Amino acid sequence: MKKAPSSPLAIVTMAVVAVAWASSTGLRAAEATIESTCAAAAARDRRVDTLFCAQQFLTYHGAAEADLWGLARTAALIGVSLGDDAVFDVHEGTIHDPPAGGAMGKAAMGECAQAYDAVGMAFAEAADELGARLFERAQERFDRVAPLVRRCDAALAVAGARTPPVLARYGANCQQMAVIGAAITNLIK
């Protein structure tokens, strides 16, 4: 039995081939695969990380059977989880207060928890709007994510503290899921 390629380049190449095949065969939205959808989203918006996109969807239950609309909603639901996980980790002390910020750093982490709570809410609202097939409104909700993440980073900067690496990763992942969700939503319209 032949082993499936696992390098990022091989996965991206497979996704590009899948999109080319899908385009040449007239593949409909309901027949789209995760890889072809991620590649099409990346073609629509260069900020989409195709490998990250595929990895996130492949680990989410039910995504493999989803059409474009379902994958857009799934992107929003993954975003809800990421935002909620960040809030939990800030409150439970998994993400420690930055030592350079002192009391101001601790207050800034509280602001970060509020910002990531709002990130989760923006994604939840995007999922609701997609459920109602209100694509423009879903797009607006996805567009709220990046400024909310930057609000956390700014609060930490004012406190004289750097964003903890784990929180920076949450921020990058939330922003990437928002870009992915918006790009897939644009494929539906």
Short mmCIF file of C-alpha atoms in Angstrom, two decimals:
data_model
loop_
_atom_site.label_atom_id
_atom_site.label_comp_id
_atom_site.label_asym_id
_atom_site.label_seq_id
_atom_site.Cartn_x
_atom_site.Cartn_y
_atom_site.Cartn_z
CA MET A 1 0.00 0.00 0.00
CA LYS A 2 1.31 3.41 -0.93
CA LYS A 3 1.92 5.88 1.92
CA ALA A 4 0.09 9.23 1.65
CA PRO A 5 2.38 12.27 1.36
CA SER A 6 2.72 14.22 4.60
CA SER A 7 4.95 17.17 3.78
CA PRO A 8 3.28 20.61 3.67
CA LEU A 9 4.31 21.03 0.02
CA ALA A 10 2.81 17.66 -0.92
CA ILE A 11 -0.45 18.51 0.85
CA VAL A 12 -0.69 21.91 -0.82
CA THR A 13 0.14 20.34 -4.19
CA MET A 14 -2.62 17.78 -3.67
CA ALA A 15 -5.04 20.56 -2.77
CA VAL A 16 -4.15 22.51 -5.91
CA VAL A 17 -4.62 19.39 -8.03
CA ALA A 18 -7.97 18.77 -6.31
CA VAL A 19 -9.14 22.30 -7.10
CA ALA A 20 -8.01 22.01 -10.71
CA TRP A 21 -9.82 18.70 -11.02
CA ALA A 22 -12.91 20.09 -9.32
CA SER A 23 -12.94 23.10 -11.63
CA SER A 24 -12.49 20.97 -14.74
CA THR A 25 -15.26 18.56 -13.77
CA GLY A 26 -17.78 21.19 -12.70
CA LEU A 27 -17.71 20.16 -9.06
CA ARG A 28 -20.65 21.63 -7.14
CA ALA A 29 -20.48 23.12 -3.65
CA ALA A 30 -22.03 20.02 -2.07
CA GLU A 31 -19.28 17.87 -3.58
CA ALA A 32 -16.39 20.04 -2.41
CA THR A 33 -13.67 18.48 -0.30
CA ILE A 34 -11.88 20.11 2.58
CA GLU A 35 -8.66 20.35 0.59
CA SER A 36 -10.29 21.78 -2.52
CA THR A 37 -12.28 24.27 -0.46
CA CYS A 38 -9.17 25.44 1.40
CA ALA A 39 -7.29 25.79 -1.88
CA ALA A 40 -10.19 27.71 -3.47
CA ALA A 41 -10.36 29.98 -0.40
CA ALA A 42 -6.61 30.60 -0.69
CA ALA A 43 -7.04 31.46 -4.36
CA ARG A 44 -9.73 33.94 -3.34
CA ASP A 45 -7.73 35.44 -0.43
CA ARG A 46 -3.95 35.09 -0.36
CA ARG A 47 -3.93 35.33 3.46
CA VAL A 48 -5.52 31.87 3.76
CA ASP A 49 -3.01 29.32 5.02
CA THR A 50 -4.11 26.23 3.09
CA LEU A 51 -2.31 23.76 5.34
CA PHE A 52 -3.70 25.33 8.55
CA CYS A 53 -7.16 25.40 6.96
CA ALA A 54 -7.10 21.72 6.06
CA GLN A 55 -5.64 20.71 9.44
CA GLN A 56 -8.35 22.57 11.36
CA PHE A 57 -11.19 21.10 9.32
CA LEU A 58 -9.77 17.58 9.30
CA THR A 59 -9.78 17.54 13.11
CA TYR A 60 -13.35 18.87 13.39
CA HIS A 61 -16.08 16.22 13.55
CA GLY A 62 -18.43 16.37 10.58
CA ALA A 63 -16.36 18.76 8.49
CA ALA A 64 -15.41 16.06 5.97
CA GLU A 65 -19.08 15.71 4.98
CA ALA A 66 -19.81 19.45 4.87
CA ASP A 67 -20.47 21.53 1.76
CA LEU A 68 -19.20 25.10 1.32
CA TRP A 69 -21.90 26.53 3.57
CA GLY A 70 -21.18 23.89 6.19
CA LEU A 71 -17.44 24.55 6.07
CA ALA A 72 -18.01 28.30 6.48
CA ARG A 73 -20.12 27.57 9.56
CA THR A 74 -17.51 25.09 10.78
CA ALA A 75 -14.81 27.78 10.46
CA ALA A 76 -16.95 30.01 12.67
CA LEU A 77 -17.48 27.23 15.21
CA ILE A 78 -13.74 26.47 15.32
CA GLY A 79 -13.23 30.19 15.96
CA VAL A 80 -15.71 30.07 18.85
CA SER A 81 -13.68 27.24 20.38
CA LEU A 82 -10.38 29.08 19.91
CA GLY A 83 -11.73 32.26 21.53
CA ASP A 84 -13.27 30.33 24.41
CA ASP A 85 -10.07 28.33 24.92
CA ALA A 86 -8.07 31.57 25.15
CA VAL A 87 -10.46 32.97 27.77
CA PHE A 88 -10.31 29.74 29.76
CA ASP A 89 -6.51 29.65 29.66
CA VAL A 90 -6.27 33.29 30.81
CA HIS A 91 -8.69 32.74 33.70
CA GLU A 92 -7.29 29.37 34.78
CA GLY A 93 -3.71 30.62 34.82
CA THR A 94 -2.44 28.47 31.96
CA ILE A 95 -1.39 31.73 30.35
CA HIS A 96 0.48 33.52 33.10
CA ASP A 97 0.43 37.26 33.64
CA PRO A 98 3.44 38.81 31.94
CA PRO A 99 6.13 39.51 34.57
CA ALA A 100 7.17 42.81 32.99
CA GLY A 101 3.70 44.29 33.34
CA GLY A 102 3.17 43.97 37.10
CA ALA A 103 -0.30 45.04 38.25
CA MET A 104 -0.88 46.72 34.89
CA GLY A 105 0.00 43.44 33.16
CA LYS A 106 -2.53 41.59 35.28
CA ALA A 107 -5.19 44.17 34.37
CA ALA A 108 -4.17 43.88 30.72
CA MET A 109 -4.66 40.11 30.88
CA GLY A 110 -8.17 40.80 32.14
CA GLU A 111 -8.72 43.01 29.10
CA CYS A 112 -7.38 40.17 26.93
CA ALA A 113 -9.89 37.78 28.45
CA GLN A 114 -12.66 40.26 27.56
CA ALA A 115 -11.27 40.70 24.05
CA TYR A 116 -11.13 36.94 23.42
CA ASP A 117 -14.61 36.54 24.87
CA ALA A 118 -15.72 39.09 22.24
CA VAL A 119 -13.75 37.12 19.60
CA GLY A 120 -15.72 34.00 20.50
CA MET A 121 -18.94 35.99 20.33
CA ALA A 122 -18.04 37.43 16.90
CA PHE A 123 -17.48 33.90 15.60
CA ALA A 124 -20.74 32.70 17.19
CA GLU A 125 -22.62 35.56 15.55
CA ALA A 126 -20.96 34.69 12.22
CA ALA A 127 -22.19 31.10 12.62
CA ASP A 128 -25.70 32.38 13.36
CA GLU A 129 -25.66 34.70 10.34
CA LEU A 130 -24.43 31.88 8.13
CA GLY A 131 -27.19 29.67 9.52
CA ALA A 132 -29.68 32.30 8.37
CA ARG A 133 -27.80 32.56 5.05
CA LEU A 134 -27.03 36.22 5.71
CA PHE A 135 -23.59 36.13 4.12
CA GLU A 136 -22.76 39.85 4.20
CA ARG A 137 -23.55 40.02 7.91
CA ALA A 138 -21.46 36.89 8.54
CA GLN A 139 -18.60 38.58 6.70
CA GLU A 140 -18.91 41.61 9.02
CA ARG A 141 -18.69 39.33 12.06
CA PHE A 142 -15.55 37.63 10.73
CA ASP A 143 -14.06 41.08 10.11
CA ARG A 144 -14.46 41.95 13.82
CA VAL A 145 -11.96 39.33 14.96
CA ALA A 146 -8.64 40.96 14.02
CA PRO A 147 -9.36 44.29 15.78
CA LEU A 148 -10.38 42.39 18.93
CA VAL A 149 -7.13 40.42 18.94
CA ARG A 150 -5.20 43.67 18.43
CA ARG A 151 -7.10 45.16 21.40
CA CYS A 152 -5.53 42.53 23.64
CA ASP A 153 -2.05 43.11 22.20
CA ALA A 154 -2.46 46.87 22.65
CA ALA A 155 -3.53 46.50 26.29
CA LEU A 156 -0.44 44.42 27.00
CA ALA A 157 1.80 46.92 25.18
CA VAL A 158 0.40 49.81 27.24
CA ALA A 159 1.19 47.77 30.37
CA GLY A 160 4.76 47.41 29.14
CA ALA A 161 4.40 43.67 28.61
CA ARG A 162 4.84 41.42 25.61
CA THR A 163 2.05 39.15 24.47
CA PRO A 164 2.70 35.69 25.96
CA PRO A 165 3.55 33.16 23.20
CA VAL A 166 0.50 30.97 23.89
CA LEU A 167 -1.79 34.00 23.66
CA ALA A 168 -0.02 35.14 20.48
CA ARG A 169 -0.72 31.70 18.98
CA TYR A 170 -4.40 31.98 19.91
CA GLY A 171 -4.45 35.41 18.29
CA ALA A 172 -2.86 34.17 15.08
CA ASN A 173 -5.15 31.14 14.92
CA CYS A 174 -8.28 33.20 15.57
CA GLN A 175 -7.33 35.69 12.90
CA GLN A 176 -6.55 32.91 10.43
CA MET A 177 -9.91 31.21 11.09
CA ALA A 178 -11.66 34.53 10.50
CA VAL A 179 -9.82 34.93 7.18
CA ILE A 180 -10.70 31.34 6.23
CA GLY A 181 -14.35 31.75 7.23
CA ALA A 182 -14.65 35.00 5.28
CA ALA A 183 -12.93 33.53 2.20
CA ILE A 184 -15.20 30.48 2.18
CA THR A 185 -18.23 32.71 2.70
CA ASN A 186 -17.13 34.68 -0.36
CA LEU A 187 -17.07 31.43 -2.34
CA ILE A 188 -20.73 30.88 -1.49
CA LYS A 189 -21.93 34.30 -2.58
#
